Coordinates of C-alpha atoms in Angstrom, one line a residue:
Chain A
M1 CA 33.0 -197.1 -138.4
M2 CA 31.0 -194.3 -140.1
A3 CA 31.1 -192.4 -136.8
V4 CA 34.9 -192.3 -137.1
V5 CA 34.7 -191.0 -140.7
Y6 CA 32.2 -188.2 -139.7
E7 CA 34.4 -187.2 -136.8
F8 CA 37.4 -187.0 -139.1
V9 CA 35.6 -184.8 -141.6
W10 CA 34.3 -182.6 -138.8
R11 CA 37.8 -182.1 -137.4
M12 CA 39.1 -181.2 -140.9
L13 CA 36.3 -178.7 -141.4
H14 CA 36.9 -177.0 -138.2
A15 CA 40.7 -177.0 -138.8
L16 CA 40.0 -175.3 -142.1
L17 CA 37.7 -172.7 -140.5
H18 CA 40.3 -171.9 -137.7
L19 CA 43.0 -171.6 -140.4
Q20 CA 40.8 -169.2 -142.4
R21 CA 40.3 -167.1 -139.2
T22 CA 44.0 -167.0 -138.4
I23 CA 45.0 -166.0 -142.0
L24 CA 42.4 -163.2 -142.1
S25 CA 43.6 -161.8 -138.8
W26 CA 47.3 -162.1 -139.9
F27 CA 46.4 -160.2 -143.0
R28 CA 44.7 -157.6 -141.0
I29 CA 47.7 -157.0 -138.8
S30 CA 50.3 -157.2 -141.6
I31 CA 48.6 -155.0 -144.2
W32 CA 47.2 -152.2 -142.1
N33 CA 49.8 -150.0 -143.5
W34 CA 48.7 -150.5 -147.1
N35 CA 45.9 -148.8 -148.8
W36 CA 45.1 -151.9 -150.9
R37 CA 41.4 -152.1 -150.0
L38 CA 40.6 -153.8 -153.2
W39 CA 43.3 -156.4 -152.8
R40 CA 42.1 -157.0 -149.2
R41 CA 38.5 -157.6 -150.4
A42 CA 39.7 -160.0 -153.1
V43 CA 41.7 -162.0 -150.7
A44 CA 38.9 -162.1 -148.2
A45 CA 36.5 -163.2 -150.9
V46 CA 38.8 -166.1 -151.9
L47 CA 39.3 -167.2 -148.4
V48 CA 35.6 -167.2 -147.3
P49 CA 34.2 -170.4 -148.6
A50 CA 31.4 -169.4 -150.9
V51 CA 29.8 -172.8 -150.6
F52 CA 28.8 -172.0 -147.0
G53 CA 27.6 -168.6 -148.0
F54 CA 28.8 -167.1 -144.8
Q55 CA 28.5 -163.4 -145.5
N56 CA 25.7 -162.5 -147.8
H57 CA 24.9 -159.1 -149.0
P58 CA 27.9 -156.7 -148.5
H59 CA 25.7 -153.7 -147.7
N60 CA 23.8 -155.8 -145.1
N61 CA 27.0 -157.2 -143.8
K62 CA 27.1 -156.4 -140.1
K63 CA 30.4 -158.2 -139.5
L64 CA 33.1 -155.9 -140.8
V65 CA 36.2 -157.0 -142.8
P66 CA 39.1 -155.4 -140.9
G67 CA 40.3 -152.1 -142.1
G68 CA 43.5 -150.5 -143.1
G69 CA 44.0 -147.3 -145.0
K70 CA 45.4 -143.8 -144.3
K71 CA 45.8 -142.4 -140.9
S72 CA 42.8 -140.3 -139.9
C73 CA 43.4 -136.5 -140.1
G74 CA 41.9 -134.1 -137.7
R75 CA 39.3 -133.6 -135.2
V76 CA 37.5 -131.2 -137.4
R77 CA 36.8 -134.1 -139.7
W78 CA 35.5 -136.2 -136.8
K79 CA 32.9 -133.7 -135.9
S80 CA 31.7 -133.3 -139.5
D81 CA 31.7 -137.1 -139.9
G82 CA 29.3 -137.3 -137.0
K83 CA 27.0 -134.6 -138.6
S84 CA 27.1 -136.3 -142.0
L85 CA 25.4 -139.5 -140.6
E86 CA 21.6 -139.9 -140.9
K87 CA 21.5 -140.8 -137.3
L88 CA 24.0 -141.0 -134.5
P89 CA 23.6 -143.3 -131.5
L90 CA 23.0 -141.5 -128.2
H91 CA 24.7 -144.3 -126.2
V92 CA 27.3 -146.7 -127.5
G93 CA 28.3 -149.8 -125.6
L94 CA 31.9 -151.0 -126.3
L95 CA 31.8 -154.7 -125.6
I96 CA 35.3 -156.1 -125.5
A97 CA 34.9 -159.8 -126.0
E98 CA 38.7 -160.5 -126.1
E99 CA 41.1 -161.9 -123.5
E100 CA 43.7 -159.2 -123.3
P101 CA 42.3 -155.6 -123.5
R102 CA 44.6 -152.8 -124.8
Y103 CA 43.8 -149.7 -122.8
T104 CA 45.2 -147.3 -125.5
D105 CA 42.9 -148.7 -128.2
I106 CA 39.9 -148.6 -125.9
A107 CA 40.7 -145.0 -125.0
N108 CA 40.9 -144.1 -128.7
L109 CA 37.5 -145.6 -129.2
V110 CA 36.0 -143.6 -126.3
V111 CA 37.6 -140.4 -127.6
W112 CA 36.4 -140.9 -131.2
C113 CA 32.9 -141.4 -129.8
M114 CA 33.1 -138.1 -128.0
A115 CA 34.7 -136.3 -131.0
V116 CA 32.0 -137.6 -133.4
G117 CA 29.2 -136.3 -131.0
I118 CA 28.1 -139.4 -129.1
S119 CA 27.0 -138.4 -125.6
Y120 CA 27.2 -141.7 -123.6
V121 CA 29.8 -144.4 -123.9
S122 CA 30.0 -147.5 -121.8
V123 CA 33.0 -149.9 -121.7
Y124 CA 32.4 -153.6 -120.8
D125 CA 34.2 -156.9 -120.5
N126 CA 32.8 -160.1 -119.1
Q127 CA 35.5 -160.7 -116.6
G128 CA 35.2 -157.3 -114.8
I129 CA 38.8 -156.4 -115.8
F130 CA 37.9 -152.8 -116.6
R131 CA 36.0 -152.4 -113.4
R132 CA 39.0 -153.5 -111.4
N133 CA 41.3 -151.3 -113.4
N134 CA 39.0 -148.4 -113.5
S135 CA 41.5 -145.6 -112.8
R136 CA 44.0 -146.9 -115.3
L137 CA 41.4 -146.8 -118.0
M138 CA 40.3 -143.3 -116.9
D139 CA 43.9 -142.0 -117.1
E140 CA 44.4 -143.5 -120.5
I141 CA 41.2 -141.9 -121.8
L142 CA 42.2 -138.5 -120.5
K143 CA 45.7 -139.0 -122.0
Q144 CA 44.3 -139.9 -125.4
Q145 CA 41.8 -137.1 -125.2
Q146 CA 44.7 -134.7 -124.9
E147 CA 46.7 -136.3 -127.6
L148 CA 43.9 -136.7 -130.2
L149 CA 41.9 -133.7 -129.5
G150 CA 44.8 -131.4 -128.5
L151 CA 43.7 -127.8 -128.0
D152 CA 40.1 -128.7 -128.6
S153 CA 40.2 -131.0 -125.6
L154 CA 39.0 -128.2 -123.4
K155 CA 35.8 -128.2 -125.4
Y156 CA 35.1 -131.8 -124.6
S157 CA 34.8 -132.8 -121.0
V158 CA 34.3 -136.3 -119.8
E159 CA 32.3 -137.3 -116.8
F160 CA 33.2 -140.7 -115.4
L161 CA 30.3 -142.5 -113.8
N162 CA 31.4 -145.2 -111.4
K163 CA 30.1 -146.5 -108.1
S164 CA 33.1 -145.2 -106.2
N165 CA 33.3 -141.8 -107.8
E166 CA 30.2 -139.9 -108.7
K167 CA 31.8 -136.4 -109.0
P168 CA 32.6 -135.1 -112.5
E169 CA 36.3 -135.1 -113.1
Q170 CA 36.4 -131.8 -115.0
Q171 CA 34.4 -128.6 -115.4
V172 CA 31.6 -128.8 -117.9
L173 CA 32.3 -126.3 -120.8
S174 CA 30.5 -127.0 -124.0
C175 CA 30.4 -130.7 -125.2
Q176 CA 30.1 -133.3 -122.6
A177 CA 30.3 -137.0 -122.8
T178 CA 29.6 -139.5 -120.0
V179 CA 31.7 -142.6 -119.8
K180 CA 30.7 -145.5 -117.7
V181 CA 32.7 -148.7 -117.0
L182 CA 30.5 -151.8 -116.6
S183 CA 30.9 -155.4 -115.6
P184 CA 28.6 -158.5 -115.4
D185 CA 27.5 -157.2 -112.0
D186 CA 25.6 -154.5 -113.8
G187 CA 23.5 -157.1 -115.6
K188 CA 21.5 -159.9 -113.9
P189 CA 22.8 -159.1 -110.4
S190 CA 21.5 -155.5 -110.8
I191 CA 18.1 -156.8 -111.8
V192 CA 18.1 -159.1 -108.7
K193 CA 18.9 -156.1 -106.5
A194 CA 16.1 -154.1 -108.0
A195 CA 13.7 -157.1 -107.5
Q196 CA 14.8 -157.3 -103.8
K197 CA 14.2 -153.6 -103.4
F198 CA 10.7 -153.9 -104.7
C199 CA 10.0 -157.0 -102.6
Q200 CA 11.1 -155.0 -99.5
L201 CA 8.6 -152.3 -100.4
V202 CA 5.9 -155.1 -100.7
E203 CA 7.0 -156.6 -97.4
H204 CA 6.5 -153.2 -95.7
Q205 CA 3.2 -152.9 -97.5
Q206 CA 4.3 -149.8 -99.3
Q207 CA 3.5 -151.5 -102.6
R208 CA 1.4 -154.5 -103.8
S209 CA 3.0 -157.1 -106.0
T210 CA 0.4 -156.2 -108.7
D211 CA 1.6 -152.6 -108.8
L212 CA 4.7 -153.5 -110.6
D213 CA 4.9 -152.8 -114.4
V214 CA 7.7 -152.5 -116.9
N215 CA 8.2 -148.8 -116.4
M216 CA 8.5 -149.1 -112.6
L217 CA 11.1 -151.9 -112.9
D218 CA 12.9 -149.8 -115.5
S219 CA 13.1 -146.8 -113.1
L220 CA 14.2 -149.1 -110.2
L221 CA 17.0 -150.3 -112.4
R222 CA 18.0 -147.0 -113.8
G223 CA 18.4 -145.3 -110.4
T224 CA 19.3 -141.6 -110.1
K225 CA 22.3 -141.3 -112.5
G226 CA 20.9 -143.5 -115.2
M227 CA 22.1 -143.4 -118.7
P228 CA 19.8 -143.9 -121.7
D229 CA 19.6 -147.5 -123.1
P230 CA 22.5 -148.3 -125.5
D231 CA 21.3 -147.9 -129.1
L232 CA 24.5 -149.4 -130.5
V233 CA 26.7 -152.2 -129.1
M234 CA 30.1 -152.4 -130.8
K235 CA 31.3 -155.9 -130.1
F236 CA 35.1 -156.6 -130.5
G237 CA 36.4 -160.1 -130.8
T238 CA 35.3 -163.4 -132.4
V239 CA 32.9 -164.5 -129.7
D240 CA 29.3 -164.2 -130.9
S241 CA 27.5 -163.3 -127.7
T242 CA 26.6 -160.4 -125.5
L243 CA 28.4 -162.1 -122.6
G244 CA 26.1 -160.7 -120.0
F245 CA 26.2 -157.1 -121.1
L246 CA 23.2 -155.1 -119.7
P247 CA 20.5 -157.7 -120.7
W248 CA 17.6 -155.5 -119.7
H249 CA 18.9 -152.3 -121.5
I250 CA 19.9 -153.8 -124.8
R251 CA 16.5 -154.8 -125.9
L252 CA 16.6 -152.6 -129.1
A253 CA 20.3 -152.1 -129.4
E254 CA 21.9 -152.8 -132.8
I255 CA 24.8 -155.3 -132.3
I256 CA 27.6 -154.6 -134.7
S257 CA 30.6 -156.9 -134.6
L258 CA 34.2 -156.0 -135.3
P259 CA 37.0 -158.5 -135.4
S260 CA 39.3 -156.9 -132.7
H261 CA 39.9 -153.7 -130.8
I262 CA 43.7 -154.2 -131.1
N263 CA 45.1 -151.5 -133.4
I264 CA 41.5 -150.4 -134.3
K265 CA 41.5 -147.7 -136.9
Y266 CA 39.1 -144.8 -137.0
E267 CA 37.9 -145.9 -140.4
D268 CA 36.6 -149.2 -139.0
F269 CA 35.0 -147.4 -136.1
F270 CA 33.3 -145.0 -138.5
S271 CA 32.1 -147.9 -140.8
A272 CA 30.3 -149.4 -137.8
L273 CA 28.6 -146.0 -137.2
K274 CA 27.6 -145.9 -140.9
C275 CA 26.2 -149.4 -140.6
Y276 CA 24.2 -148.2 -137.6
A277 CA 22.9 -145.2 -139.5
G278 CA 21.5 -147.5 -142.2
C279 CA 19.5 -149.7 -139.7
E280 CA 15.8 -149.2 -139.8
Q281 CA 13.8 -149.9 -136.6
R282 CA 10.2 -150.7 -137.0
L283 CA 9.5 -151.2 -133.2
G284 CA 7.1 -154.0 -133.7
K285 CA 4.9 -152.1 -136.3
Chain B
M1 CA 1.3 -183.1 -138.2
S2 CA 0.7 -179.7 -139.5
W3 CA 3.2 -178.1 -137.1
I4 CA 6.1 -180.5 -138.0
H5 CA 6.6 -181.4 -141.7
K6 CA 6.8 -185.0 -142.7
G7 CA 9.8 -186.1 -144.7
E8 CA 13.4 -187.1 -144.3
L9 CA 16.6 -185.4 -145.3
T10 CA 18.2 -186.0 -148.7
F11 CA 21.4 -188.0 -148.8
I12 CA 23.7 -184.9 -148.9
E13 CA 21.7 -183.3 -146.1
R14 CA 22.0 -186.5 -144.0
L15 CA 25.7 -186.6 -144.7
S16 CA 26.2 -183.0 -143.6
A17 CA 24.1 -183.6 -140.5
N18 CA 26.2 -186.6 -139.5
I19 CA 29.4 -184.6 -139.9
L20 CA 28.0 -181.7 -137.8
K21 CA 26.8 -184.1 -135.1
A22 CA 30.4 -185.2 -134.6
G23 CA 30.9 -181.9 -132.8
P24 CA 29.0 -180.3 -130.0
M25 CA 25.4 -179.7 -131.0
P26 CA 23.0 -177.1 -129.5
K27 CA 20.3 -178.7 -127.4
H28 CA 18.0 -175.7 -127.5
V29 CA 17.7 -173.3 -130.4
A30 CA 15.7 -170.1 -130.4
F31 CA 14.5 -168.4 -133.6
I32 CA 13.4 -164.8 -134.4
M33 CA 11.5 -165.6 -137.5
D34 CA 11.9 -162.2 -139.2
G35 CA 11.2 -161.2 -142.8
N36 CA 7.7 -162.5 -143.6
R37 CA 6.4 -159.1 -144.8
R38 CA 9.5 -158.2 -146.8
Y39 CA 9.2 -161.6 -148.4
A40 CA 5.6 -160.9 -149.4
R41 CA 6.7 -157.5 -150.8
K42 CA 9.4 -159.2 -152.8
L43 CA 7.0 -161.7 -154.3
H44 CA 4.3 -159.1 -154.7
V45 CA 1.8 -161.1 -152.7
E46 CA -0.4 -160.2 -149.7
R47 CA 1.2 -159.8 -146.3
Q48 CA -1.0 -162.5 -144.9
Q49 CA 0.5 -164.9 -147.4
G50 CA 4.0 -164.0 -146.1
H51 CA 2.9 -165.0 -142.6
T52 CA 1.4 -168.2 -143.8
Q53 CA 4.6 -169.1 -145.7
G54 CA 6.4 -168.2 -142.5
F55 CA 4.4 -170.8 -140.6
D56 CA 5.1 -173.4 -143.2
K57 CA 8.8 -172.6 -143.0
L58 CA 8.5 -173.1 -139.2
A59 CA 7.1 -176.6 -139.7
E60 CA 9.9 -177.4 -142.1
T61 CA 12.6 -176.0 -139.7
L62 CA 11.2 -178.1 -136.8
R63 CA 11.5 -181.2 -139.0
W64 CA 15.2 -180.3 -139.6
C65 CA 15.8 -179.7 -135.9
L66 CA 14.4 -183.1 -135.1
N67 CA 16.6 -184.7 -137.7
L68 CA 19.6 -182.9 -136.2
E69 CA 18.5 -184.1 -132.7
I70 CA 17.8 -180.6 -131.5
R71 CA 15.1 -181.4 -129.0
E72 CA 14.0 -178.0 -127.9
V73 CA 13.0 -175.0 -130.0
T74 CA 11.7 -171.6 -129.0
V75 CA 10.2 -169.2 -131.5
Y76 CA 9.2 -165.6 -131.4
A77 CA 5.8 -165.7 -133.0
F78 CA 4.1 -162.5 -131.8
S79 CA 5.4 -159.6 -129.8
I80 CA 3.3 -157.4 -127.5
E81 CA 4.7 -154.6 -129.7
N82 CA 3.1 -156.2 -132.8
F83 CA -0.3 -155.2 -131.4
K84 CA 0.7 -151.7 -132.7
R85 CA 0.3 -153.0 -136.3
A86 CA -2.6 -152.3 -138.6
K87 CA -5.9 -153.9 -137.3
D88 CA -6.3 -156.1 -140.4
E89 CA -2.8 -157.5 -140.0
V90 CA -3.2 -158.2 -136.3
D91 CA -6.6 -159.8 -137.0
G92 CA -5.0 -161.9 -139.8
L93 CA -2.3 -163.1 -137.4
M94 CA -4.8 -164.0 -134.7
E95 CA -6.9 -165.9 -137.3
L96 CA -3.7 -167.8 -138.4
A97 CA -3.1 -168.7 -134.7
R98 CA -6.7 -169.8 -134.3
Q99 CA -6.4 -172.1 -137.3
K100 CA -3.1 -173.5 -136.3
F101 CA -3.9 -174.2 -132.7
S102 CA -7.3 -175.8 -133.7
R103 CA -5.5 -178.0 -136.2
L104 CA -3.0 -179.0 -133.5
L105 CA -5.9 -180.2 -131.3
D106 CA -7.1 -182.5 -134.1
E107 CA -3.6 -184.1 -134.3
Q108 CA -3.3 -185.1 -130.6
E109 CA -2.6 -188.7 -131.5
D110 CA 0.4 -187.7 -133.7
L111 CA 1.6 -185.4 -131.0
E112 CA 1.5 -188.2 -128.5
K113 CA 3.2 -190.6 -130.8
H114 CA 6.1 -188.1 -131.4
G115 CA 6.1 -186.9 -127.7
V116 CA 5.8 -183.3 -128.7
C117 CA 5.2 -180.9 -125.7
I118 CA 3.9 -177.5 -126.7
R119 CA 4.3 -174.5 -124.4
V120 CA 3.0 -171.0 -125.1
L121 CA 4.9 -168.2 -123.4
G122 CA 3.7 -164.7 -122.9
D123 CA 0.9 -162.6 -121.4
L124 CA -1.9 -164.7 -122.7
T125 CA -4.5 -162.4 -121.1
L126 CA -3.8 -159.9 -123.9
L127 CA -5.2 -162.4 -126.5
P128 CA -8.8 -163.0 -127.5
L129 CA -10.5 -165.4 -125.1
D130 CA -11.2 -168.1 -127.7
I131 CA -7.5 -168.2 -128.6
Q132 CA -6.5 -168.4 -124.9
K133 CA -8.8 -171.4 -124.5
L134 CA -7.4 -173.1 -127.6
I135 CA -3.9 -172.5 -126.2
A136 CA -4.9 -173.9 -122.8
Q137 CA -6.2 -177.1 -124.4
A138 CA -3.1 -177.6 -126.5
V139 CA -0.8 -177.0 -123.5
L140 CA -2.7 -179.3 -121.2
A141 CA -3.0 -182.0 -123.8
T142 CA 0.7 -182.1 -124.4
K143 CA 1.9 -181.3 -120.9
N144 CA 3.4 -184.7 -120.1
H145 CA 5.1 -185.3 -123.4
N146 CA 8.8 -185.2 -123.2
K147 CA 10.6 -186.3 -126.4
C148 CA 10.7 -182.8 -127.9
F149 CA 9.6 -179.3 -126.8
L150 CA 8.3 -176.4 -128.8
N151 CA 8.0 -173.1 -127.0
V152 CA 5.9 -170.5 -128.8
C153 CA 6.3 -166.9 -127.6
F154 CA 3.0 -165.3 -128.2
A155 CA 2.0 -161.9 -126.8
Y156 CA 5.5 -161.8 -125.4
T157 CA 8.3 -159.4 -124.7
S158 CA 11.3 -160.1 -122.5
R159 CA 10.8 -157.1 -120.3
H160 CA 7.3 -158.1 -119.6
E161 CA 8.5 -161.6 -118.8
I162 CA 11.2 -160.3 -116.4
T163 CA 8.7 -157.9 -114.8
N164 CA 6.3 -160.7 -114.4
A165 CA 9.0 -162.8 -112.7
V166 CA 9.7 -160.1 -110.2
K167 CA 5.9 -159.7 -109.6
E168 CA 5.7 -163.4 -108.8
A169 CA 8.6 -163.1 -106.4
A170 CA 6.8 -160.2 -104.8
W171 CA 3.6 -162.3 -104.6
G172 CA 5.7 -164.9 -102.8
V173 CA 6.7 -162.3 -100.3
E174 CA 3.1 -161.1 -99.9
Q175 CA 2.1 -164.7 -99.2
G176 CA 4.7 -165.0 -96.5
L177 CA 6.4 -167.8 -98.4
I178 CA 9.8 -166.1 -99.0
K179 CA 11.8 -163.1 -97.7
P180 CA 13.1 -160.3 -100.0
S181 CA 16.6 -161.5 -99.4
D182 CA 15.7 -164.9 -100.8
V183 CA 15.3 -163.4 -104.3
S184 CA 18.3 -164.4 -106.4
E185 CA 19.2 -165.1 -110.0
F186 CA 18.1 -168.7 -109.5
L187 CA 14.7 -167.7 -108.1
L188 CA 14.0 -165.3 -110.9
D189 CA 15.1 -168.0 -113.4
E190 CA 12.3 -170.2 -112.0
C191 CA 9.8 -167.4 -112.1
L192 CA 10.2 -166.7 -115.8
Y193 CA 7.9 -168.2 -118.4
T194 CA 10.8 -170.3 -119.6
S195 CA 11.4 -171.9 -116.2
N196 CA 11.0 -175.4 -117.6
S197 CA 13.6 -175.0 -120.3
P198 CA 17.4 -174.7 -120.2
D199 CA 18.8 -171.4 -121.6
P200 CA 19.0 -171.5 -125.4
D201 CA 22.5 -172.5 -126.7
L202 CA 21.9 -170.7 -130.0
L203 CA 19.7 -167.8 -131.1
I204 CA 19.1 -167.2 -134.8
R205 CA 17.6 -164.1 -136.3
T206 CA 16.8 -163.9 -139.9
S207 CA 16.3 -161.0 -142.4
G208 CA 19.5 -159.2 -141.6
E209 CA 18.5 -157.3 -138.5
V210 CA 21.1 -157.4 -135.7
R211 CA 19.1 -156.7 -132.6
L212 CA 17.3 -158.8 -130.0
S213 CA 14.0 -156.9 -130.1
D214 CA 13.0 -157.8 -126.5
F215 CA 13.3 -161.5 -127.0
L216 CA 14.8 -163.8 -124.2
L217 CA 17.1 -161.0 -123.0
W218 CA 17.7 -162.8 -119.7
Q219 CA 18.1 -166.2 -121.1
T220 CA 20.5 -165.5 -124.0
T221 CA 23.2 -163.7 -122.0
Y222 CA 25.7 -166.5 -122.9
S223 CA 24.0 -167.9 -126.0
C224 CA 25.6 -167.9 -129.4
L225 CA 23.9 -165.2 -131.5
V226 CA 23.8 -165.7 -135.2
F227 CA 22.4 -163.1 -137.5
Q228 CA 21.6 -164.2 -141.0
S229 CA 20.4 -162.0 -143.8
I230 CA 18.1 -164.5 -145.4
L231 CA 14.4 -163.8 -145.1
W232 CA 12.5 -166.3 -142.8
P233 CA 10.3 -167.8 -145.5
E234 CA 13.4 -168.5 -147.6
Y235 CA 15.3 -170.2 -144.8
S236 CA 17.1 -173.4 -145.9
F237 CA 18.6 -176.5 -144.2
W238 CA 22.0 -175.1 -145.2
N239 CA 21.3 -171.8 -143.4
L240 CA 20.6 -173.9 -140.3
C241 CA 23.9 -175.8 -140.7
E242 CA 25.8 -172.6 -141.1
A243 CA 24.3 -171.3 -137.8
I244 CA 25.2 -174.6 -136.0
L245 CA 28.7 -174.3 -137.4
Q246 CA 29.0 -170.8 -135.9
Y247 CA 27.8 -172.3 -132.6
Q248 CA 30.5 -175.0 -132.7
L249 CA 33.2 -172.4 -133.4
N250 CA 32.0 -170.4 -130.3
H251 CA 31.2 -173.4 -128.1
H252 CA 34.5 -173.4 -126.1
A253 CA 34.6 -169.7 -125.4
L254 CA 31.0 -169.5 -124.4
Q255 CA 31.3 -172.6 -122.1
K256 CA 34.2 -170.9 -120.4
A257 CA 32.2 -167.6 -119.9
R258 CA 29.2 -169.5 -118.7
D259 CA 31.2 -171.4 -116.1
L260 CA 32.8 -168.2 -114.9
H261 CA 29.4 -166.7 -114.4
A262 CA 28.1 -169.8 -112.6
E263 CA 31.1 -169.7 -110.2
A264 CA 30.5 -166.1 -109.5
R265 CA 26.9 -166.7 -108.8
V266 CA 27.6 -169.5 -106.3
L267 CA 30.1 -167.2 -104.5
Q268 CA 27.6 -164.3 -104.4
Q269 CA 24.9 -166.6 -103.0
L270 CA 27.3 -167.9 -100.3
E271 CA 28.3 -164.4 -99.4
A272 CA 24.6 -163.3 -99.2
D273 CA 23.8 -166.3 -96.9
R274 CA 26.8 -165.5 -94.7
C275 CA 25.5 -161.9 -94.3
C276 CA 22.0 -163.0 -93.6
A277 CA 23.1 -165.6 -91.1
A278 CA 25.2 -163.0 -89.3
E279 CA 22.3 -160.5 -89.2
L280 CA 20.0 -163.2 -87.8
L281 CA 22.5 -164.0 -85.0
Q282 CA 22.7 -160.2 -84.2
Q283 CA 19.0 -160.0 -84.0
T284 CA 18.6 -163.0 -81.7
G285 CA 21.1 -161.3 -79.4
L286 CA 23.7 -164.0 -79.7
G287 CA 26.1 -161.6 -81.6
K288 CA 28.7 -162.9 -83.9
P289 CA 30.1 -166.2 -82.4
L290 CA 33.9 -166.2 -82.6
D291 CA 34.0 -169.9 -83.1
P292 CA 34.2 -170.5 -86.9
Q293 CA 32.6 -173.9 -86.5
L294 CA 29.5 -172.3 -85.0
R295 CA 29.5 -169.6 -87.6
Q296 CA 29.7 -172.2 -90.4
E297 CA 26.8 -174.2 -88.8
A298 CA 24.7 -171.0 -88.6
V299 CA 25.3 -170.3 -92.3
Q300 CA 24.5 -173.9 -93.3
K301 CA 21.3 -173.8 -91.2
Y302 CA 20.3 -170.5 -92.9
T303 CA 21.0 -171.9 -96.4
A304 CA 18.9 -175.0 -95.7
E305 CA 16.0 -172.8 -94.4
R306 CA 16.3 -170.5 -97.4
E307 CA 16.2 -173.4 -99.8
G308 CA 13.2 -174.8 -98.0
R309 CA 11.3 -171.5 -98.3
V310 CA 12.2 -171.2 -102.0
H311 CA 11.0 -174.8 -102.7
S312 CA 7.6 -174.2 -101.1
F313 CA 7.3 -170.9 -103.0
L314 CA 8.1 -172.6 -106.3
T315 CA 5.6 -175.4 -105.6
A316 CA 2.9 -172.8 -104.9
L317 CA 3.8 -170.9 -108.1
Q318 CA 3.6 -174.0 -110.2
E319 CA 0.1 -174.7 -108.8
K320 CA -0.9 -171.1 -109.6
R321 CA 0.3 -171.5 -113.2
D322 CA -1.5 -174.9 -113.7
R323 CA -4.7 -173.4 -112.3
F324 CA -4.6 -170.7 -114.9
F325 CA -4.7 -173.2 -117.7
T326 CA -7.1 -175.7 -116.1
D327 CA -9.6 -172.8 -115.3
L328 CA -9.4 -171.7 -119.0
N329 CA -9.9 -175.3 -120.0
K330 CA -12.9 -175.8 -117.7
G331 CA -14.4 -172.7 -119.3
S332 CA -14.1 -174.2 -122.8
I333 CA -15.5 -177.6 -121.8
A334 CA -18.4 -175.9 -120.1
S335 CA -19.2 -173.8 -123.2
A336 CA -18.8 -176.8 -125.4
K337 CA -21.4 -178.7 -123.4
A338 CA -23.8 -175.8 -123.4

């Protein structure tokens, strides 16, 4: 009898939480035009049940309330924004944990990364959709680069790193960013391949099993065109997991969550970078 | 038991626990117990006291987990990177470990009564020998208990663990037990320190940091990650409930992702077996038989042989691991008698 009551209360609780999530995302879509940041914060504060204390200190809040606000103005601003931050990540991983990716929005994110001064960007989803639609994504990125960076786009060149195409797409002029499209195959299966490679060396007596250390395995994994480890993972969507994204490489990456990549605004992207700049890494010390 | 607080939940806590249990509950929870030093600074006390309070909070949290029927808990107690800290802090942490493991050995009856199995995961050879021996005794004494499991990561980092797993596989190749092509995700799973545990369903990190810091990187690929800004020594039952609620909200999506990955893994293994079987047929001069029935039989035979090799290797690996602890234990019995 009590079991039925508990189950009922549980269902009510989850219905309430799902409703809250739906309302928040509806607000995000419908008020993106308005500059009512204060109003938005007030609404969010009312809807988030204080009794559960979900989000604690706002400045420590790594889950961002969705943004609205004025349209961004100018690539000049982007470059100076990047310089204004205490620290900028070298490599940003864009983890799209949503069912239906929107190529234009992702292309915007990649171009903003480049414009702000980030050298390496990787794009990932756990179903391998981007890997299969690699060229479509590349085209979209080049298109958005032209649109958003305009005349300056000559200054920024993008090198696409994929298994099938290792040649750079454009001439290197001054700023260069490297974009890589990743899938779950780049996670555990890559570690397995590196392990098999080492085992083959052992089988042919070119190495002993005891020769292996962390640095050796790291270089086996990185290969020749390796990117540095991601310092920042921007996760888009409501799923709270890395979903198989580069397990070996994200050991020290800051994981900052954003509600969605659909209609993502530059302000929200930049808030995530500001959040990253505020993180202090003690590296065990 | 000093490692698990006595005491029951209050009425409100029990009510909330029962409501939560109506939904899917995590069976294995991992904790990064971060924030001891910041807590000590906040209260203007010594760092060492922060760590001691941290241990007490662990004992309390284990009690709550048992009340919530969470039977397996893994905690990040000491990272290999932490050896970089000031000598007096490292010595203090080692002394805390010494005290707590010794105390554990005095409570063997209680541990048996509650069926608590303690495992210590990490590169134990980096620790002082006397602590290694205490750990070996605790692990061997509780080896066969199976009501609940506590995995303590001590002198641990995930990259070391994965590297060690690859080294074990390479050892298997050296011993002629397995071939390089037998190395798979499944095999590496079994070579990790956590081979006896399922992957964590939920990973909780306290103190507001939002990174994994080299903890269970392989095992948490499809776990629910919850980052909470509370400092570890201030952790409450309600913080734990909040984390479980997050897990429940993510449960369906994560299950779907996990199933997708498992399916892909099975297909990859099948494809690998097909390639290897075909290669074998080439080498034996039979070429690729056009009859699909024969091809199918060849693949099935290869799979069975591969699984047999892997099984022998894993048995040998388990013996090697057991020997490490029994040798340490013999050493401590001998020195006790002397």
